[in-house]
Structure formats: C-alpha cells, structure tokens
PDB file of C-alpha atoms and ligand atoms in Angstrom:
ATOM      1  CA  UNK A  48      12.547  -0.814  -3.373  1.00 95.00           C
ATOM      2  CA  UNK A  49       9.547  -2.364  -2.674  1.00 97.00           C
ATOM      3  CA  UNK A  50       6.749  -1.270  -5.100  1.00 98.00           C
ATOM      4  CA  UNK A  51       2.800  -2.686  -3.695  1.00 98.00           C
ATOM      5  CA  UNK A  52       0.160  -3.220  -6.304  1.00 98.00           C
ATOM      6  CA  UNK A  53      -2.949  -4.308  -5.043  1.00 97.00           C
ATOM      7  CA  UNK A  54      -6.899  -4.298  -6.431  1.00 95.00           C
ATOM      8  CA  UNK A  55      -9.334  -6.656  -7.565  1.00 93.00           C
ATOM      9  CA  UNK A  56      -9.793  -9.567 -10.133  1.00 88.00           C
ATOM     10  CA  UNK A  57      -9.774  -7.930 -13.685  1.00 87.00           C
ATOM     11  CA  UNK A  58      -8.723  -4.354 -12.640  1.00 92.00           C
ATOM     12  CA  UNK A  59      -5.198  -4.507 -14.754  1.00 91.00           C
ATOM     13  CA  UNK A  60      -3.038  -4.769 -11.632  1.00 93.00           C
ATOM     14  CA  UNK A  61      -0.717  -7.435 -13.425  1.00 93.00           C
ATOM     15  CA  UNK A  62      -0.210  -6.322 -16.639  1.00 93.00           C
ATOM     16  CA  UNK A  63       0.724  -2.764 -15.168  1.00 96.00           C
ATOM     17  CA  UNK A  64       2.753  -4.019 -12.384  1.00 97.00           C
ATOM     18  CA  UNK A  65       4.193  -6.137 -15.496  1.00 96.00           C
ATOM     19  CA  UNK A  66       5.029  -3.125 -17.561  1.00 96.00           C
ATOM     20  CA  UNK A  67       6.197  -0.646 -14.585  1.00 97.00           C
ATOM     21  CA  UNK A  68       8.899  -3.355 -13.336  1.00 96.00           C
ATOM     22  CA  UNK A  69      10.172  -3.918 -16.838  1.00 95.00           C
ATOM     23  CA  UNK A  70      10.637  -0.261 -17.111  1.00 95.00           C
ATOM     24  CA  UNK A  71      12.183   0.029 -13.825  1.00 96.00           C
ATOM     25  CA  UNK A  72      14.245  -3.171 -14.382  1.00 94.00           C
ATOM     26  CA  UNK A  73      12.570  -4.598 -11.082  1.00 96.00           C
ATOM     27  CA  UNK A  74      12.057  -8.349 -10.551  1.00 95.00           C
ATOM     28  CA  UNK A  75       8.130  -8.589 -11.108  1.00 96.00           C
ATOM     29  CA  UNK A  76       6.402 -11.005  -8.568  1.00 96.00           C
ATOM     30  CA  UNK A  77       2.768 -11.763  -9.424  1.00 97.00           C
ATOM     31  CA  UNK A  78       1.542 -13.332  -6.473  1.00 97.00           C
ATOM     32  CA  UNK A  79      -2.060 -14.330  -7.442  1.00 97.00           C
ATOM     33  CA  UNK A  80       0.262 -16.873  -9.855  1.00 97.00           C
ATOM     34  CA  UNK A  81       1.733 -18.934  -6.730  1.00 98.00           C
ATOM     35  CA  UNK A  82      -2.191 -19.075  -5.079  1.00 98.00           C
ATOM     36  CA  UNK A  83      -2.839 -20.099  -8.816  1.00 98.00           C
ATOM     37  CA  UNK A  84      -0.185 -23.098  -8.611  1.00 98.00           C
ATOM     38  CA  UNK A  85      -1.070 -24.246  -5.504  1.00 98.00           C
ATOM     39  CA  UNK A  86      -4.941 -24.859  -6.708  1.00 98.00           C
ATOM     40  CA  UNK A  87      -3.381 -26.520  -9.627  1.00 98.00           C
ATOM     41  CA  UNK A  88      -1.618 -28.782  -7.272  1.00 98.00           C
ATOM     42  CA  UNK A  89      -4.437 -29.585  -5.482  1.00 98.00           C
ATOM     43  CA  UNK A  90      -6.944 -30.095  -8.356  1.00 97.00           C
ATOM     44  CA  UNK A  91      -4.356 -32.293  -9.733  1.00 97.00           C
ATOM     45  CA  UNK A  92      -3.994 -34.450  -6.525  1.00 97.00           C
ATOM     46  CA  UNK A  93      -7.437 -34.668  -6.256  1.00 97.00           C
ATOM     47  CA  UNK A  94      -7.795 -32.848  -3.364  1.00 97.00           C
ATOM     48  CA  UNK A  95     -11.160 -30.741  -2.710  1.00 96.00           C
ATOM     49  CA  UNK A  96     -10.638 -27.138  -1.164  1.00 93.00           C
ATOM     50  CA  UNK A  97     -12.628 -28.198   1.278  1.00 94.00           C
ATOM     51  CA  UNK A  98     -10.149 -30.539   3.074  1.00 97.00           C
ATOM     52  CA  UNK A  99      -8.006 -27.704   4.164  1.00 97.00           C
ATOM     53  CA  UNK A 100      -5.874 -29.233   6.448  1.00 97.00           C
ATOM     54  CA  UNK A 101      -4.529 -31.258   3.241  1.00 98.00           C
ATOM     55  CA  UNK A 102      -3.788 -28.153   1.253  1.00 98.00           C
ATOM     56  CA  UNK A 103      -2.207 -26.756   4.082  1.00 98.00           C
ATOM     57  CA  UNK A 104       0.577 -29.594   3.782  1.00 98.00           C
ATOM     58  CA  UNK A 105       0.646 -29.363  -0.084  1.00 97.00           C
ATOM     59  CA  UNK A 106       1.535 -25.286   0.563  1.00 98.00           C
ATOM     60  CA  UNK A 107       4.548 -26.853   3.064  1.00 97.00           C
ATOM     61  CA  UNK A 108       5.859 -28.920   0.365  1.00 96.00           C
ATOM     62  CA  UNK A 109       5.386 -26.795  -2.988  1.00 97.00           C
ATOM     63  CA  UNK A 110       7.953 -25.577  -4.779  1.00 96.00           C
ATOM     64  CA  UNK A 111       6.766 -22.456  -6.507  1.00 97.00           C
ATOM     65  CA  UNK A 112       9.187 -20.487  -8.954  1.00 95.00           C
ATOM     66  CA  UNK A 113       8.320 -17.153 -10.857  1.00 94.00           C
ATOM     67  CA  UNK A 114      11.070 -16.463 -13.662  1.00 94.00           C
ATOM     68  CA  UNK A 115      11.049 -13.211 -15.209  1.00 92.00           C
ATOM     69  CA  UNK A 116      11.962 -13.482 -18.930  1.00 93.00           C
ATOM     70  CA  UNK A 117      13.888 -11.150 -21.158  1.00 88.00           C
ATOM     71  CA  UNK A 118      10.719 -10.716 -23.148  1.00 87.00           C
ATOM     72  CA  UNK A 119       8.836  -9.317 -20.197  1.00 85.00           C
ATOM     73  CA  UNK A 120       6.499 -12.430 -19.900  1.00 89.00           C
ATOM     74  CA  UNK A 121       6.778 -14.490 -16.489  1.00 93.00           C
ATOM     75  CA  UNK A 122       6.995 -18.154 -16.292  1.00 96.00           C
ATOM     76  CA  UNK A 123       5.410 -19.966 -13.416  1.00 97.00           C
ATOM     77  CA  UNK A 124       7.266 -23.124 -12.625  1.00 98.00           C
ATOM     78  CA  UNK A 125       5.313 -25.675  -9.997  1.00 98.00           C
ATOM     79  CA  UNK A 126       7.632 -28.154  -8.857  1.00 97.00           C
ATOM     80  CA  UNK A 127       9.430 -28.074 -11.812  1.00 96.00           C
ATOM     81  CA  UNK A 128       7.080 -27.636 -14.398  1.00 98.00           C
ATOM     82  CA  UNK A 129       6.070 -24.509 -16.178  1.00 98.00           C
ATOM     83  CA  UNK A 130       2.671 -24.136 -15.323  1.00 98.00           C
ATOM     84  CA  UNK A 131       1.892 -20.514 -16.753  1.00 96.00           C
ATOM     85  CA  UNK A 132      -0.678 -21.097 -19.310  1.00 94.00           C
ATOM     86  CA  UNK A 133      -2.296 -24.002 -17.272  1.00 96.00           C
ATOM     87  CA  UNK A 134      -3.054 -22.095 -13.946  1.00 97.00           C
ATOM     88  CA  UNK A 135      -4.973 -19.684 -15.910  1.00 91.00           C
ATOM     89  CA  UNK A 136      -7.682 -22.313 -16.622  1.00 89.00           C
ATOM     90  CA  UNK A 137     -11.144 -21.536 -15.807  1.00 86.00           C
ATOM     91  CA  UNK A 138     -11.556 -24.287 -13.503  1.00 92.00           C
ATOM     92  CA  UNK A 139      -8.350 -22.684 -11.371  1.00 95.00           C
ATOM     93  CA  UNK A 140     -10.073 -19.859 -11.084  1.00 90.00           C
ATOM     94  CA  UNK A 141     -12.996 -20.859  -9.805  1.00 89.00           C
ATOM     95  CA  UNK A 142     -11.457 -22.369  -6.980  1.00 94.00           C
ATOM     96  CA  UNK A 143      -8.452 -20.268  -5.751  1.00 95.00           C
ATOM     97  CA  UNK A 144     -10.192 -17.938  -4.337  1.00 92.00           C
ATOM     98  CA  UNK A 145     -11.149 -20.803  -1.711  1.00 94.00           C
ATOM     99  CA  UNK A 146      -7.646 -21.808  -1.733  1.00 96.00           C
ATOM    100  CA  UNK A 147      -6.351 -18.371  -0.992  1.00 95.00           C
ATOM    101  CA  UNK A 148      -8.675 -17.830   2.074  1.00 94.00           C
ATOM    102  CA  UNK A 149      -7.211 -20.613   3.943  1.00 96.00           C
ATOM    103  CA  UNK A 150      -5.001 -18.778   6.932  1.00 96.00           C
ATOM    104  CA  UNK A 151      -2.016 -21.159   7.036  1.00 97.00           C
ATOM    105  CA  UNK A 152      -1.631 -21.131   3.329  1.00 98.00           C
ATOM    106  CA  UNK A 153      -1.523 -17.699   2.956  1.00 97.00           C
ATOM    107  CA  UNK A 154       1.191 -17.498   6.042  1.00 97.00           C
ATOM    108  CA  UNK A 155       3.420 -20.252   3.527  1.00 98.00           C
ATOM    109  CA  UNK A 156       2.852 -18.192   0.659  1.00 98.00           C
ATOM    110  CA  UNK A 157       3.113 -14.997   2.216  1.00 98.00           C
ATOM    111  CA  UNK A 158       6.731 -16.190   3.585  1.00 97.00           C
ATOM    112  CA  UNK A 159       7.254 -17.293  -0.177  1.00 96.00           C
ATOM    113  CA  UNK A 160       6.577 -13.736  -1.184  1.00 97.00           C
ATOM    114  CA  UNK A 161       8.883 -11.926   1.295  1.00 97.00           C
ATOM    115  CA  UNK A 162      11.891 -14.025   0.405  1.00 95.00           C
ATOM    116  CA  UNK A 163      11.433 -13.649  -3.248  1.00 93.00           C
ATOM    117  CA  UNK A 164      10.886  -9.463  -2.514  1.00 92.00           C
ATOM    118  CA  UNK A 165      13.813  -9.523  -0.047  1.00 89.00           C
ATOM    119  CA  UNK A 166      15.823 -10.484  -2.943  1.00 85.00           C
ATOM    120  CA  UNK A 167      16.242  -7.058  -4.165  1.00 87.00           C
ATOM    121  CA  UNK A 168      14.234  -3.928  -6.127  1.00 96.00           C
ATOM    122  CA  UNK A 169      10.476  -5.552  -7.280  1.00 96.00           C
ATOM    123  CA  UNK A 170       7.114  -5.073  -8.231  1.00 97.00           C
ATOM    124  CA  UNK A 171       4.483  -7.166  -6.317  1.00 98.00           C
ATOM    125  CA  UNK A 172       0.757  -7.363  -7.494  1.00 97.00           C
ATOM    126  CA  UNK A 173      -1.829  -8.974  -5.437  1.00 96.00           C
ATOM    127  CA  UNK A 174      -4.543  -8.154  -3.036  1.00 95.00           C
ATOM    128  CA  UNK A 175      -2.759  -7.550   0.507  1.00 96.00           C
ATOM    129  CA  UNK A 176       0.825  -6.665  -0.563  1.00 97.00           C
ATOM    130  CA  UNK A 177       0.566  -3.019   1.229  1.00 97.00           C
ATOM    131  CA  UNK A 178      -1.444  -4.436   4.279  1.00 96.00           C
ATOM    132  CA  UNK A 179       0.289  -7.757   5.251  1.00 96.00           C
ATOM    133  CA  UNK A 180       3.203  -8.410   2.774  1.00 97.00           C
ATOM    134  CA  UNK A 181       5.286  -5.188   2.629  1.00 97.00           C
ATOM    135  CA  UNK A 182       3.743  -2.892   4.944  1.00 97.00           C
ATOM    136  CA  UNK A 183       6.755  -0.770   4.326  1.00 96.00           C
ATOM    137  CA  UNK A 184       6.676  -0.899   1.074  1.00 97.00           C
ATOM    138  CA  UNK A 185       8.137   2.254  -0.313  1.00 96.00           C
ATOM    139  CA  UNK A 186       5.314   2.843  -2.907  1.00 98.00           C
ATOM    140  CA  UNK A 187       1.927   1.457  -2.748  1.00 98.00           C
ATOM    141  CA  UNK A 188      -0.815   1.534  -5.141  1.00 98.00           C
ATOM    142  CA  UNK A 189      -4.398   0.314  -5.007  1.00 97.00           C
ATOM    143  CA  UNK A 190      -5.740   0.034  -8.891  1.00 97.00           C
ATOM    144  CA  UNK A 191      -9.592  -0.464  -9.381  1.00 96.00           C
ATOM    145  CA  UNK A 192     -11.852  -0.186 -12.321  1.00 95.00           C
ATOM    146  CA  UNK A 193     -15.942  -0.780 -12.030  1.00 94.00           C
ATOM    147  CA  UNK A 194     -17.043  -4.051 -12.236  1.00 92.00           C
ATOM    148  CA  UNK A 195     -18.428  -3.705 -16.113  1.00 92.00           C
ATOM    149  CA  UNK A 196     -15.128  -2.679 -17.245  1.00 93.00           C
ATOM    150  CA  UNK A 197     -13.130  -5.308 -15.245  1.00 94.00           C
ATOM    151  CA  UNK A 198     -15.496  -7.845 -16.056  1.00 94.00           C
ATOM    152  CA  UNK A 199     -15.028  -7.062 -20.078  1.00 93.00           C
ATOM    153  CA  UNK A 200     -11.228  -6.652 -19.902  1.00 91.00           C
ATOM    154  CA  UNK A 201     -10.941 -10.280 -17.967  1.00 89.00           C
ATOM    155  CA  UNK A 202     -13.603 -11.401 -21.019  1.00 92.00           C
ATOM    156  CA  UNK A 203     -11.029 -10.237 -23.846  1.00 90.00           C
ATOM    157  CA  UNK A 204      -7.858 -11.583 -21.671  1.00 86.00           C
ATOM    158  CA  UNK A 205      -9.300 -15.031 -21.692  1.00 86.00           C
ATOM    159  CA  UNK A 206     -10.479 -14.875 -25.567  1.00 88.00           C
ATOM    160  CA  UNK A 207      -7.076 -14.130 -26.339  1.00 88.00           C
ATOM    161  CA  UNK A 208      -6.101 -17.220 -24.283  1.00 82.00           C
ATOM    162  CA  UNK A 209      -8.418 -19.032 -26.995  1.00 84.00           C
ATOM    163  CA  UNK A 210     -10.833 -20.141 -23.750  1.00 81.00           C
ATOM    164  CA  UNK A 211     -14.251 -21.117 -24.147  1.00 86.00           C
ATOM    165  CA  UNK A 212     -16.002 -18.794 -22.090  1.00 87.00           C
ATOM    166  CA  UNK A 213     -18.704 -16.450 -22.218  1.00 91.00           C
ATOM    167  CA  UNK A 214     -18.855 -12.653 -20.863  1.00 90.00           C
ATOM    168  CA  UNK A 215     -22.239 -13.897 -18.662  1.00 91.00           C
ATOM    169  CA  UNK A 216     -19.723 -16.760 -16.777  1.00 90.00           C
ATOM    170  CA  UNK A 217     -16.967 -14.159 -16.761  1.00 90.00           C
ATOM    171  CA  UNK A 218     -19.039 -11.061 -15.008  1.00 91.00           C
ATOM    172  CA  UNK A 219     -20.688 -13.986 -12.316  1.00 91.00           C
ATOM    173  CA  UNK A 220     -16.810 -15.553 -11.620  1.00 88.00           C
ATOM    174  CA  UNK A 221     -15.390 -11.749 -11.136  1.00 89.00           C
ATOM    175  CA  UNK A 222     -18.413 -10.460  -8.431  1.00 90.00           C
ATOM    176  CA  UNK A 223     -17.928 -14.045  -6.779  1.00 89.00           C
ATOM    177  CA  UNK A 224     -14.315 -13.495  -6.055  1.00 87.00           C
ATOM    178  CA  UNK A 225     -14.479 -10.146  -5.220  1.00 88.00           C
ATOM    179  CA  UNK A 226     -17.083 -11.183  -2.797  1.00 89.00           C
ATOM    180  CA  UNK A 227     -14.949 -14.272  -1.616  1.00 89.00           C
ATOM    181  CA  UNK A 228     -11.373 -12.098  -1.578  1.00 89.00           C
ATOM    182  CA  UNK A 229     -12.636  -8.861   0.299  1.00 89.00           C
ATOM    183  CA  UNK A 230     -14.813 -11.107   3.184  1.00 91.00           C
ATOM    184  CA  UNK A 231     -12.525 -13.300   3.954  1.00 90.00           C
ATOM    185  CA  UNK A 232     -11.127 -13.321   7.710  1.00 90.00           C
ATOM    186  CA  UNK A 233      -7.543 -13.947   6.786  1.00 89.00           C
ATOM    187  CA  UNK A 234      -6.326 -10.427   5.419  1.00 88.00           C
ATOM    188  CA  UNK A 235      -9.348  -9.729   3.057  1.00 90.00           C
ATOM    189  CA  UNK A 236      -8.603  -7.150   0.312  1.00 91.00           C
ATOM    190  CA  UNK A 237      -8.666  -3.761   1.362  1.00 91.00           C
ATOM    191  CA  UNK A 238      -6.788  -0.685   0.211  1.00 95.00           C
ATOM    192  CA  UNK A 239      -3.807   0.102   2.280  1.00 96.00           C
ATOM    193  CA  UNK A 240      -4.616   3.468   4.143  1.00 97.00           C
ATOM    194  CA  UNK A 241      -1.306   4.857   2.135  1.00 97.00           C
ATOM    195  CA  UNK A 242      -2.027   3.465  -0.901  1.00 98.00           C
ATOM    196  CA  UNK A 243      -2.210   6.077  -4.093  1.00 98.00           C
ATOM    197  CA  UNK A 244      -5.738   4.758  -5.344  1.00 98.00           C
ATOM    198  CA  UNK A 245      -6.139   4.599  -8.926  1.00 97.00           C
ATOM    199  CA  UNK A 246      -9.384   3.985 -10.766  1.00 97.00           C
ATOM    200  CA  UNK A 247      -8.473   2.718 -14.215  1.00 96.00           C
ATOM    201  CA  UNK A 248     -11.879   2.329 -15.677  1.00 96.00           C
ATOM    202  CA  UNK A 249     -11.025   5.013 -18.561  1.00 95.00           C
ATOM    203  CA  UNK A 250      -7.609   4.980 -18.729  1.00 96.00           C
ATOM    204  CA  UNK A 251      -5.505   3.157 -20.999  1.00 95.00           C
ATOM    205  CA  UNK A 252      -2.553   0.454 -19.700  1.00 95.00           C
ATOM    206  CA  UNK A 253      -0.225   3.586 -20.799  1.00 97.00           C
ATOM    207  CA  UNK A 254      -1.768   5.711 -19.074  1.00 97.00           C
ATOM    208  CA  UNK A 255      -2.181   4.252 -15.665  1.00 98.00           C
ATOM    209  CA  UNK A 256       1.897   3.361 -15.877  1.00 98.00           C
ATOM    210  CA  UNK A 257       2.364   6.861 -16.610  1.00 98.00           C
ATOM    211  CA  UNK A 258       0.580   7.546 -13.833  1.00 97.00           C
ATOM    212  CA  UNK A 259       2.477   4.773 -11.342  1.00 98.00           C
ATOM    213  CA  UNK A 260       5.945   6.345 -12.689  1.00 98.00           C
ATOM    214  CA  UNK A 261       4.767   9.690 -12.188  1.00 97.00           C
ATOM    215  CA  UNK A 262       4.166   8.773  -8.270  1.00 96.00           C
ATOM    216  CA  UNK A 263       7.277   7.113  -8.076  1.00 95.00           C
ATOM    217  CA  UNK A 264       9.831   9.445  -9.446  1.00 87.00           C
TER     218      UNK A 264
HETATM  219  O1   DC B 838      -4.869 -11.758  -9.263  1.00 74.88           O
HETATM  220  P1   DC B 838      -5.186 -13.581  -9.437  1.00 74.88           P
HETATM  221  O2   DC B 838      -6.620 -12.902 -10.194  1.00 74.88           O
HETATM  222  O3   DC B 838      -4.598 -14.465 -10.611  1.00 74.88           O
HETATM  223  O4   DC B 838      -5.488 -14.169  -8.177  1.00 74.88           O
HETATM  224  C1   DC B 838      -5.968 -15.393  -7.726  1.00 74.88           C
HETATM  225  C2   DC B 838      -6.441 -15.313  -6.711  1.00 74.88           C
HETATM  226  O5   DC B 838      -6.172 -15.206  -5.291  1.00 74.88           O
HETATM  227  C3   DC B 838      -7.541 -14.171  -6.003  1.00 74.88           C
HETATM  228  O6   DC B 838      -8.617 -14.543  -6.177  1.00 74.88           O
HETATM  229  C4   DC B 838      -7.299 -14.160  -4.802  1.00 74.88           C
HETATM  230  C5   DC B 838      -5.887 -14.790  -4.278  1.00 74.88           C
HETATM  231  N1   DC B 838      -5.085 -13.909  -3.821  1.00 74.88           N
HETATM  232  C6   DC B 838      -4.892 -13.349  -2.728  1.00 74.88           C
HETATM  233  O7   DC B 838      -5.728 -13.899  -1.806  1.00 74.88           O
HETATM  234  N2   DC B 838      -3.890 -12.348  -2.413  1.00 74.88           N
HETATM  235  C7   DC B 838      -3.123 -12.460  -3.353  1.00 74.88           C
HETATM  236  N3   DC B 838      -1.848 -11.797  -2.753  1.00 74.88           N
HETATM  237  C8   DC B 838      -3.022 -12.605  -4.647  1.00 74.88           C
HETATM  238  C9   DC B 838      -3.619 -13.400  -5.032  1.00 74.88           C
END
C-alpha cells in the first residue's frame, strides 16, 4: 500500500509521515531529503544551480539511499556518506527549490522514488507524490497550515538543530520556497483531486496522525 503525503514546507508533513509509517510498520520515504542531498552534492561540487545541464549530469550519477532506523529516525546517505544533518543547513534550504524545479532532475528522482516505493508498503512525503510519483496511491493526504504557523514550526525545528537563524529569515525562506514550488512548470505543488485535505494549524502532531489513521483504517 502506498500512502502519499504532500503539502507546503513547514506544514509538518515529514513529522506526521514518519510517525504514521512507524505506527503502520511501513517504510518512510522523505523525497524532499533526496532533492536536498542532490543540492548538497551540487554545492560541494561547486556547481551553481543555474547550470542546469551539469546538475542533471550530477543527478544521473548520484546515489542516494534512505535508511529507516529502529528509533524512527531517517538516515540519508549520499554516495555512501551520512548527510542527514548536512542537508538541513540553511544554504541547502536556500537553493533546493531551484534544483527541484529542473524538469530532468525531477524525472530522475521520481524514477528513484518509484523504485523505492515499489519495494512494498510505504509512506512517501513530498510535493508531487499524489499527483505525479504515485497518482494511484491508495491514500493521499494534503497537509497544510497557515503561513505564520508553518514559519513558527520551522523556526523551532531549526533552533532544535542548533542552527543560527532568525524567525524573520525562516518566514522569508518559506514564502520564497512556497512561491518557487507552487509556480514552477514541472509538477508544481498542488493538491491531488482525490487527496484528503488536513489543516493542521490548530492541531497537535498526535491529532493529525490520529486523523490520518482514521482515514486509513
Ligand atoms: O520537504 P523539504 O523542505 O525537505 O523539501 C525540499 C525542497 O524539495 C522543497 O523546496 C521542494 C522540493 N521537493 C519537491 O519539489 N518535490 C518533492 N517531492 C519533495 C521536495
């Protein structure tokens, strides 16, 4: 069974998708982490995101693995190296939407995501899971929250990772990414017609997961 979880940045998708996968005993696939890992590789290879052809070549040769750990956390492995923390750096966040808007990059990563999903029961979170990656997913959710709430949550998360950011920077970054992710030509962020919409602004993580479980069972 495939469960698709889409929505804008900071809506809590990854948190609820991870918990949901764990509760169901499903594999959790964070597709945003894959775009982030490729962005890290581009930055380390000193390739500006504007050089699309070179980024596409990187994507063709990259190896990205996602490992679900027993404690529910996810390890992201780029060409054999653990980059789970590196991919959350502000510099990656700043450029990832520009990498993710390249059509051929998306095609390559979508292929990887389908191959991972075809291994069995899984929960995938991203922007285009229910619309493009798995349009026939058995259950689809669109997780949303107000822009203010999303900025606050992302700020707290980054502070927890000991990153030196201001609330204002986080709000600006989110609105910039919302803009790029939802207006790009290649599979923009949008709710699939058959996705269940959940506004999480005033809900706790547990309440959201319970709601989702209610729809699945
Ligand atoms: O969920 P996240 O913040 O880690 O995602 C990072 C970026 O990757 C986000 O700005 C949009 C992009 N992305 C995408 O275009 N498609 C996906 N399936 C997942 C993420």
